[in-house]
PDB file of C-alpha atoms and ligand atoms in Angstrom:
ATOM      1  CA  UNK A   5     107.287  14.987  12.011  1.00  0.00           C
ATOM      2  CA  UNK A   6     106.610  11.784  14.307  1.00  0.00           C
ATOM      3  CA  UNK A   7     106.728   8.651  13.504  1.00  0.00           C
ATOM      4  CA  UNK A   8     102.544   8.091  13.220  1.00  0.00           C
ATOM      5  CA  UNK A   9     102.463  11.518  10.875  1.00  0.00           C
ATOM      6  CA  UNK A  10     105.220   9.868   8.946  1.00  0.00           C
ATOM      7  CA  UNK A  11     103.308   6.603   8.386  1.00  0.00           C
ATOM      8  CA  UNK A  12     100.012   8.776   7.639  1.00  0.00           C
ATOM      9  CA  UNK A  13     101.846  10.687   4.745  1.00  0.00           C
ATOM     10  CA  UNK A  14     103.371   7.506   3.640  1.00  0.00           C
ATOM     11  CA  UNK A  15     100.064   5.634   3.322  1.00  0.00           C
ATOM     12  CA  UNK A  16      98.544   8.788   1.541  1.00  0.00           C
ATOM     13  CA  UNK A  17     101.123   8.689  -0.897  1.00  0.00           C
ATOM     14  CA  UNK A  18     101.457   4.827  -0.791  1.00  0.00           C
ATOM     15  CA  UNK A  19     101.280   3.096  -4.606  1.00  0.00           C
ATOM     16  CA  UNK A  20     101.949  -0.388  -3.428  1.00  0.00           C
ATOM     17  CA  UNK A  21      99.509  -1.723  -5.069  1.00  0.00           C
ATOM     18  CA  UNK A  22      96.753  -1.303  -7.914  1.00  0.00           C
ATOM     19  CA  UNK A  23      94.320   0.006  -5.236  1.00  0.00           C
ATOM     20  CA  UNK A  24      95.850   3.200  -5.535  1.00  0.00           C
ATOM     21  CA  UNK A  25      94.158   3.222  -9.241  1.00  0.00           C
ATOM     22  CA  UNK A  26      91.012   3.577  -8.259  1.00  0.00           C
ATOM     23  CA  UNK A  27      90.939   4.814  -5.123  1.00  0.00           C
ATOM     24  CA  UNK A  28      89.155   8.372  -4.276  1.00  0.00           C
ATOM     25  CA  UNK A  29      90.676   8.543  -0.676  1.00  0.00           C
ATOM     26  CA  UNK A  30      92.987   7.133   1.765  1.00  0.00           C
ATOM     27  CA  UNK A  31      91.879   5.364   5.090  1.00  0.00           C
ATOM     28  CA  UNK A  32      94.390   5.973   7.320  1.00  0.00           C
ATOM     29  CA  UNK A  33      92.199   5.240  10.435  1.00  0.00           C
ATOM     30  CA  UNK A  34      91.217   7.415  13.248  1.00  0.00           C
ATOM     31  CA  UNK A  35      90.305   8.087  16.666  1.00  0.00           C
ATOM     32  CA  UNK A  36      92.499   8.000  19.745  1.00  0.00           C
ATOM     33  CA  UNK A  37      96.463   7.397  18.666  1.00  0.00           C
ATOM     34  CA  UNK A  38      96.857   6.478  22.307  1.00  0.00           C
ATOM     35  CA  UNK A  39      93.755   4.348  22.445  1.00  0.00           C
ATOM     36  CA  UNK A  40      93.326   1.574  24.880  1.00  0.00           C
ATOM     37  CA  UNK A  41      91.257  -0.246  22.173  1.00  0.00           C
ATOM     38  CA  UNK A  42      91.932  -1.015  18.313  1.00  0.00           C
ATOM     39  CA  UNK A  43      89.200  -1.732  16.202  1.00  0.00           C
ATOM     40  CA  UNK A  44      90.452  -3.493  12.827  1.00  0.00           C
ATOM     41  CA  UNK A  45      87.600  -3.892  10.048  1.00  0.00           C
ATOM     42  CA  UNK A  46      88.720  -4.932   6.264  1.00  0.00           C
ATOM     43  CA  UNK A  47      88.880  -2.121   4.044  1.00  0.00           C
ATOM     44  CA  UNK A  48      86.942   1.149   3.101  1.00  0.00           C
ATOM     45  CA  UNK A  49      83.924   0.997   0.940  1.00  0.00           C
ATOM     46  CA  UNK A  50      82.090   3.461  -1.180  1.00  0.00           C
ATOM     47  CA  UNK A  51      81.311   5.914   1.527  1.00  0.00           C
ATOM     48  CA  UNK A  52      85.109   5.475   3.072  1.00  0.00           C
ATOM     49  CA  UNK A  53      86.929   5.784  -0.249  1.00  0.00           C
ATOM     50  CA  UNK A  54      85.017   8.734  -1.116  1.00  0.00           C
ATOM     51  CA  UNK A  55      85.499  10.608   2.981  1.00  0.00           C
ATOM     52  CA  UNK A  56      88.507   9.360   3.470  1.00  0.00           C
ATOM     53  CA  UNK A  57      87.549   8.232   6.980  1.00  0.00           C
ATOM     54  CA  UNK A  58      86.787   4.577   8.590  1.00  0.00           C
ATOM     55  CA  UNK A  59      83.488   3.103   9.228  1.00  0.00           C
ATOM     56  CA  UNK A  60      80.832   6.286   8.220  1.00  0.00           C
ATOM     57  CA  UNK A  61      78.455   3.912   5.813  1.00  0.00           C
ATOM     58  CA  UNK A  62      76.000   1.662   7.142  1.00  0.00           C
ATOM     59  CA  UNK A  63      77.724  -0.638   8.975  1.00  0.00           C
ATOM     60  CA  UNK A  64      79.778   2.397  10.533  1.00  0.00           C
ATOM     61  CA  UNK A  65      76.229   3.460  11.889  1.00  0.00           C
ATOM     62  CA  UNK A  66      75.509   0.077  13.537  1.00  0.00           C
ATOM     63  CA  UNK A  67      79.292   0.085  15.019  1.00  0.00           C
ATOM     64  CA  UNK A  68      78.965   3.743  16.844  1.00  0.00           C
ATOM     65  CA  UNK A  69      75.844   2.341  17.897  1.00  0.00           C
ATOM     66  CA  UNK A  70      77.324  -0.850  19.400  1.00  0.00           C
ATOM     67  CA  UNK A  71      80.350   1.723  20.595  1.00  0.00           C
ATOM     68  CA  UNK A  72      77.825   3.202  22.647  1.00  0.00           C
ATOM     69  CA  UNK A  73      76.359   0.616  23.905  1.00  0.00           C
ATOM     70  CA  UNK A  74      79.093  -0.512  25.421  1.00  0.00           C
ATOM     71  CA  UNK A  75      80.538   3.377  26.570  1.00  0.00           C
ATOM     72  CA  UNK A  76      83.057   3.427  24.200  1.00  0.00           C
ATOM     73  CA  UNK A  77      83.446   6.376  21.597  1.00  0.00           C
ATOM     74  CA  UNK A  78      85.826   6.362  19.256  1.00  0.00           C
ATOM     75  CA  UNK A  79      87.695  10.091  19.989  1.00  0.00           C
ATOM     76  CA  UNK A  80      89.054   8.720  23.486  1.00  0.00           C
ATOM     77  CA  UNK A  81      88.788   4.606  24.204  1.00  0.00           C
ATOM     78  CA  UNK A  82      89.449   3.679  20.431  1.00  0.00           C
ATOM     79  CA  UNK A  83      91.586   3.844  17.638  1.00  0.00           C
ATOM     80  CA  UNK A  84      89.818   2.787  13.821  1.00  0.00           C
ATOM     81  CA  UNK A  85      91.810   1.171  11.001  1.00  0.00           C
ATOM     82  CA  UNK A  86      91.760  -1.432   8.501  1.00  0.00           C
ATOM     83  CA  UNK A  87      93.678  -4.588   6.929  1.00  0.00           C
ATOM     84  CA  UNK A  88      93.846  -2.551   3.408  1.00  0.00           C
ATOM     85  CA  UNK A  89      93.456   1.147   3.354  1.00  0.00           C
ATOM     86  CA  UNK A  90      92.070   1.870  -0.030  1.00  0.00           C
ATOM     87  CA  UNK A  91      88.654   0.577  -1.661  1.00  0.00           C
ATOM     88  CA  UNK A  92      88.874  -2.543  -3.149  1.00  0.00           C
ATOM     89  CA  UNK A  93      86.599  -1.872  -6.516  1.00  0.00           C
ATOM     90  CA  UNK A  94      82.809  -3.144  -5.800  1.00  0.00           C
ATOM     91  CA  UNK A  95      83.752  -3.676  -2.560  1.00  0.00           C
ATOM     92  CA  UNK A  96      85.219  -7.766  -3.487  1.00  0.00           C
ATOM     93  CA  UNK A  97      87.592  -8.933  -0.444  1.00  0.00           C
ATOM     94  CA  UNK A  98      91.018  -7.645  -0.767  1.00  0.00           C
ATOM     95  CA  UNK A  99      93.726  -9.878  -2.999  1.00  0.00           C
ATOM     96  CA  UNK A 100      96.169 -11.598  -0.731  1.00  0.00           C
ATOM     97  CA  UNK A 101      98.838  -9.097  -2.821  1.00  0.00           C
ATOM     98  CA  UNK A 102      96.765  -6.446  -1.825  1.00  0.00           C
ATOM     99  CA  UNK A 103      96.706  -7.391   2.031  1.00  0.00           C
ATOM    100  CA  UNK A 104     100.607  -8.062   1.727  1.00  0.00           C
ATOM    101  CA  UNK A 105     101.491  -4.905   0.723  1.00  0.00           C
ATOM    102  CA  UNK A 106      98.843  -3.031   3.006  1.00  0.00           C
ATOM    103  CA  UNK A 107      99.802  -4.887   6.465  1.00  0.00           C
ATOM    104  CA  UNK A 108     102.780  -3.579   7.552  1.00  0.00           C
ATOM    105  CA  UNK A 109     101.328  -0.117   7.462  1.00  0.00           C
ATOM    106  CA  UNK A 110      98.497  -1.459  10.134  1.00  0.00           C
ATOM    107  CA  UNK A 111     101.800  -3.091  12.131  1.00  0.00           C
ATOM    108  CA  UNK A 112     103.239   0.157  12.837  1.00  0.00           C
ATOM    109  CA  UNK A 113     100.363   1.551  13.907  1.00  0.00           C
ATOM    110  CA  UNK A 114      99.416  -0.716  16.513  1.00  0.00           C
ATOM    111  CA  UNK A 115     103.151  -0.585  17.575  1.00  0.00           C
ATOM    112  CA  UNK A 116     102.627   2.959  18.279  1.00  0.00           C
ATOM    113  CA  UNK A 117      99.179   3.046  19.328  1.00  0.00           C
ATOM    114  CA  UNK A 118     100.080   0.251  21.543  1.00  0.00           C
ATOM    115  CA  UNK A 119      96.628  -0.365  22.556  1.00  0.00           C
ATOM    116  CA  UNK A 120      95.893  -3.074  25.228  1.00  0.00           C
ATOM    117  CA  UNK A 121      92.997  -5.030  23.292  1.00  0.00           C
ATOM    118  CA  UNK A 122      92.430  -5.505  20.045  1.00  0.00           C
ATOM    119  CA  UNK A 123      88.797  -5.818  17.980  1.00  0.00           C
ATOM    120  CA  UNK A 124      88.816  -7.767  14.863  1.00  0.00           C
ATOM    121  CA  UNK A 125      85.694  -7.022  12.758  1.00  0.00           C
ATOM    122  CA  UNK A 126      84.851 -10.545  10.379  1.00  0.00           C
ATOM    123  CA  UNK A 127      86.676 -12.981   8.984  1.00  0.00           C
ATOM    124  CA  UNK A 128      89.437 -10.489   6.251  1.00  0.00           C
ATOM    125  CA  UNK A 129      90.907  -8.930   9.461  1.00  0.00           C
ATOM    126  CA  UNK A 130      91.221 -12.557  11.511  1.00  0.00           C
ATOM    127  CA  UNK A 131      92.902 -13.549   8.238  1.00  0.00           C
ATOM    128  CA  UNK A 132      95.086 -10.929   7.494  1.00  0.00           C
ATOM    129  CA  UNK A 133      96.390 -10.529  11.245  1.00  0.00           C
ATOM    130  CA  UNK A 134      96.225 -14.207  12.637  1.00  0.00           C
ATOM    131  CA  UNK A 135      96.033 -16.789  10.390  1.00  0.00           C
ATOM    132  CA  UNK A 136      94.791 -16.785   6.837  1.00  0.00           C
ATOM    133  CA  UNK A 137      93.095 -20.068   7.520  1.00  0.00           C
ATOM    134  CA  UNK A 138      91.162 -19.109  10.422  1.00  0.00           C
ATOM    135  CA  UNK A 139      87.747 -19.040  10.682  1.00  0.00           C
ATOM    136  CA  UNK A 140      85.320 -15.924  12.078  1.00  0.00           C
ATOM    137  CA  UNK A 141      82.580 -18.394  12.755  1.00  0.00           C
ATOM    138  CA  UNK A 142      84.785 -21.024  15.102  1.00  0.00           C
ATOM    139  CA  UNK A 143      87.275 -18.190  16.823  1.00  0.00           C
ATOM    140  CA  UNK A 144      85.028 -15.186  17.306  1.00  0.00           C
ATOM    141  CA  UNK A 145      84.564 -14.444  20.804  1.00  0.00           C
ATOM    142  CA  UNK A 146      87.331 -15.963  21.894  1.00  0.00           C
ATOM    143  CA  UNK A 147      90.425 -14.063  23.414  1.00  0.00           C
ATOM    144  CA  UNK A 148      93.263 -14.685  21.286  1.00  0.00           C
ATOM    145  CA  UNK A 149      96.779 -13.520  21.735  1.00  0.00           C
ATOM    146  CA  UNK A 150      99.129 -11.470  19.043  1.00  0.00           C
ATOM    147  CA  UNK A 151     102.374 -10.465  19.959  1.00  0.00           C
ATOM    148  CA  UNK A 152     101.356 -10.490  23.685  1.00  0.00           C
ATOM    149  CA  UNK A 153      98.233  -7.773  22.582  1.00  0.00           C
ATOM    150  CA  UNK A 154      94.818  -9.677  23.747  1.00  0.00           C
ATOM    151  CA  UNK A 155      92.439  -9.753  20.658  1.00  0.00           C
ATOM    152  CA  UNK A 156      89.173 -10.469  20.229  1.00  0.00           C
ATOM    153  CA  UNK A 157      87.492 -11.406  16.856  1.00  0.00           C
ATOM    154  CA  UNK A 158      84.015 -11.061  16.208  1.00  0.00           C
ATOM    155  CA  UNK A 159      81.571 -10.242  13.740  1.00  0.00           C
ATOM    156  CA  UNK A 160      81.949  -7.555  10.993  1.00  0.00           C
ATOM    157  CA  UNK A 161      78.855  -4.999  11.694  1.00  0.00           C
ATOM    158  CA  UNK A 162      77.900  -5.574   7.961  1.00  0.00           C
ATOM    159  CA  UNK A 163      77.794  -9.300   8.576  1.00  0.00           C
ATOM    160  CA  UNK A 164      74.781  -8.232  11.649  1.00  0.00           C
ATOM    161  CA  UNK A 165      73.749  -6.243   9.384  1.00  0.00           C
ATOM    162  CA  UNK A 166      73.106  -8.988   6.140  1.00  0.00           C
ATOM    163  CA  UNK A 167      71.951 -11.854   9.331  1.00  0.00           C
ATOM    164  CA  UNK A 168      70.471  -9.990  12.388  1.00  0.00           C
ATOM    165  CA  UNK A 169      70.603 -13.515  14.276  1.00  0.00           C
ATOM    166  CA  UNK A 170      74.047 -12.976  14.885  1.00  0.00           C
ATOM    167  CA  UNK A 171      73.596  -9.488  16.483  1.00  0.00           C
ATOM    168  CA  UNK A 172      73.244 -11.536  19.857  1.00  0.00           C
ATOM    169  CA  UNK A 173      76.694 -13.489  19.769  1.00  0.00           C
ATOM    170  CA  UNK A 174      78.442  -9.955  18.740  1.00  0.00           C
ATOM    171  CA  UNK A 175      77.117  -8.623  21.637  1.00  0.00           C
ATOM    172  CA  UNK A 176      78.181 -11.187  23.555  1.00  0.00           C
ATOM    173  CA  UNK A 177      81.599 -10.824  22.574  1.00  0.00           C
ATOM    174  CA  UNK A 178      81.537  -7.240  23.039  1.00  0.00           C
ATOM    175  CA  UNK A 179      80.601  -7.634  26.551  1.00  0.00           C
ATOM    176  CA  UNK A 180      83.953  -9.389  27.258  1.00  0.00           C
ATOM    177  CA  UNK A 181      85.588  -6.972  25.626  1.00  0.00           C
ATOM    178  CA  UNK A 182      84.021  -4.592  28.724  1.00  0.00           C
ATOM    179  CA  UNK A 183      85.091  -6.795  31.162  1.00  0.00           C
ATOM    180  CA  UNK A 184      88.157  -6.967  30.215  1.00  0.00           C
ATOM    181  CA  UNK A 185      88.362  -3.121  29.494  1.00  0.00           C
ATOM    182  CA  UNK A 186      87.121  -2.489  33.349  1.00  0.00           C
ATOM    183  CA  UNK A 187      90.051  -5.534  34.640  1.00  0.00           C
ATOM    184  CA  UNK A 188      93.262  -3.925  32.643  1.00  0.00           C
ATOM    185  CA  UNK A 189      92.151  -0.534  31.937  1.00  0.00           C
ATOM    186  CA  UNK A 190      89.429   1.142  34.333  1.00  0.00           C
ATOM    187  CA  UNK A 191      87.797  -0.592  36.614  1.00  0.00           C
ATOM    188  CA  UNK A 192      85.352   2.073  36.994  1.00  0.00           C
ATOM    189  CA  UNK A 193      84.113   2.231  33.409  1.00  0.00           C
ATOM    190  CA  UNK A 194      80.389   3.106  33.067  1.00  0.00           C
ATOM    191  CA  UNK A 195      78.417   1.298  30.963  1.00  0.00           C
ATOM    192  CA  UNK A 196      74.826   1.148  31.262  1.00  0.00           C
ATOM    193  CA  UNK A 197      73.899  -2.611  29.293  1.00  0.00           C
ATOM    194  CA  UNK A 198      76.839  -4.094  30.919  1.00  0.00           C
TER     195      UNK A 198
HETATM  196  N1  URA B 403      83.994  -1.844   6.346  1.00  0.00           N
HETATM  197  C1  URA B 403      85.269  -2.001   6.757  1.00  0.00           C
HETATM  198  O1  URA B 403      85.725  -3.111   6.943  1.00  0.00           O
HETATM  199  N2  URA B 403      85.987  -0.921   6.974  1.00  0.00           N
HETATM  200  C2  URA B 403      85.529   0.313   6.813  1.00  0.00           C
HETATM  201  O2  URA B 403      86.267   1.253   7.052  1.00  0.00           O
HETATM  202  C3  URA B 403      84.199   0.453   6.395  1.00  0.00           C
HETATM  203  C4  URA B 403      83.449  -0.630   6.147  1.00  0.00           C
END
């Protein structure tokens, strides 16, 4: 078994914390283990927990759509995960005991997805991989650097989806993300907003 199957049956079996309680499923993540791109959101909600796959409620919807918008899908230019992998209960923000014991799972994956840019959905996954006192509203769209990977923190689709008004700024953030895609990765992505 490699080393990403070995942290997937790890993290299925994982009983670091109480999540494991109540959890249904396991979010491991998916999408492209090679991906360019890294998406990082906060945890798995009612429709999650109960698939066992990232982003496929509501605000999943509105993120394929922005995906598409900007020629991205998520089986080749992006890998999914999350800064816990099980449900916290009524969907409250994860316990900093919770995020501890969750985030060195989400380090080894980006070590071997080893993507060039990373996406951090809201303010839980600025937190948890940043700086716990960092703030979504004075940092998003702003390139940021971890561990030489260039990040890029913006809005968390159910955030657009509570305050529409923001929609505009996401995008705006999303079309650096392009440009930078087409300078590092492929100059000669299509994408037909951008
Ligand atoms: N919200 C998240 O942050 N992650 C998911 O996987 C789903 C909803």
């Amino acid at each position: 078994m490699d080393e990403f199957e070995s942290i997937r049956e790890e993290v299925q079996n994982c009983r670091k914390c109480t999540l494991c309680e109540t959890r249904h499923n396991v979010v491991f993540g998916e999408g492209n283990r090679h991906a360019p791109i890294m998406c990082i959101g906060e945890g798995p909600g009612y429709y999650e927990d109960m698939r066992g796959r990232p982003f496929v409620g509501k605000s999943g919807e509105l993120l394929d759509k922005i995906f598409a918008a900007c020629g991205f899908s998520r089986q080749t230019h992006i890998f999914i995960g999350n800064i816990v992998k099980c449900r916290p209960p009524e969907n409250r923000d994860p316990k900093p005991e919770e995020r501890e014991a969750c985030i060195p799972y989400l380090y080894r994956q980006i070590e071997l997805i080893n993507p060039k840019i990373i996406i951090l959905l809201g303010a839980t996954a600025l937190k948890g991989l940043i700086d716990p006192n960092a703030r979504i509203t004075q940092l998003r769209g702003q390139w940021l650097d971890w561990k030489g990977k260039l990040v890029m923190p913006t809005y968390h689709p159910s955030a657009l989806l509570r305050n529409p008004g923001l929609k505009r700024d996401a995008w705006n953030d999303f079309k650096k993300v392009i440009d930078k895609y087409r300078e590092i990765v492929d100059p000669s992505h299509y994408c037909k907003y951008h």
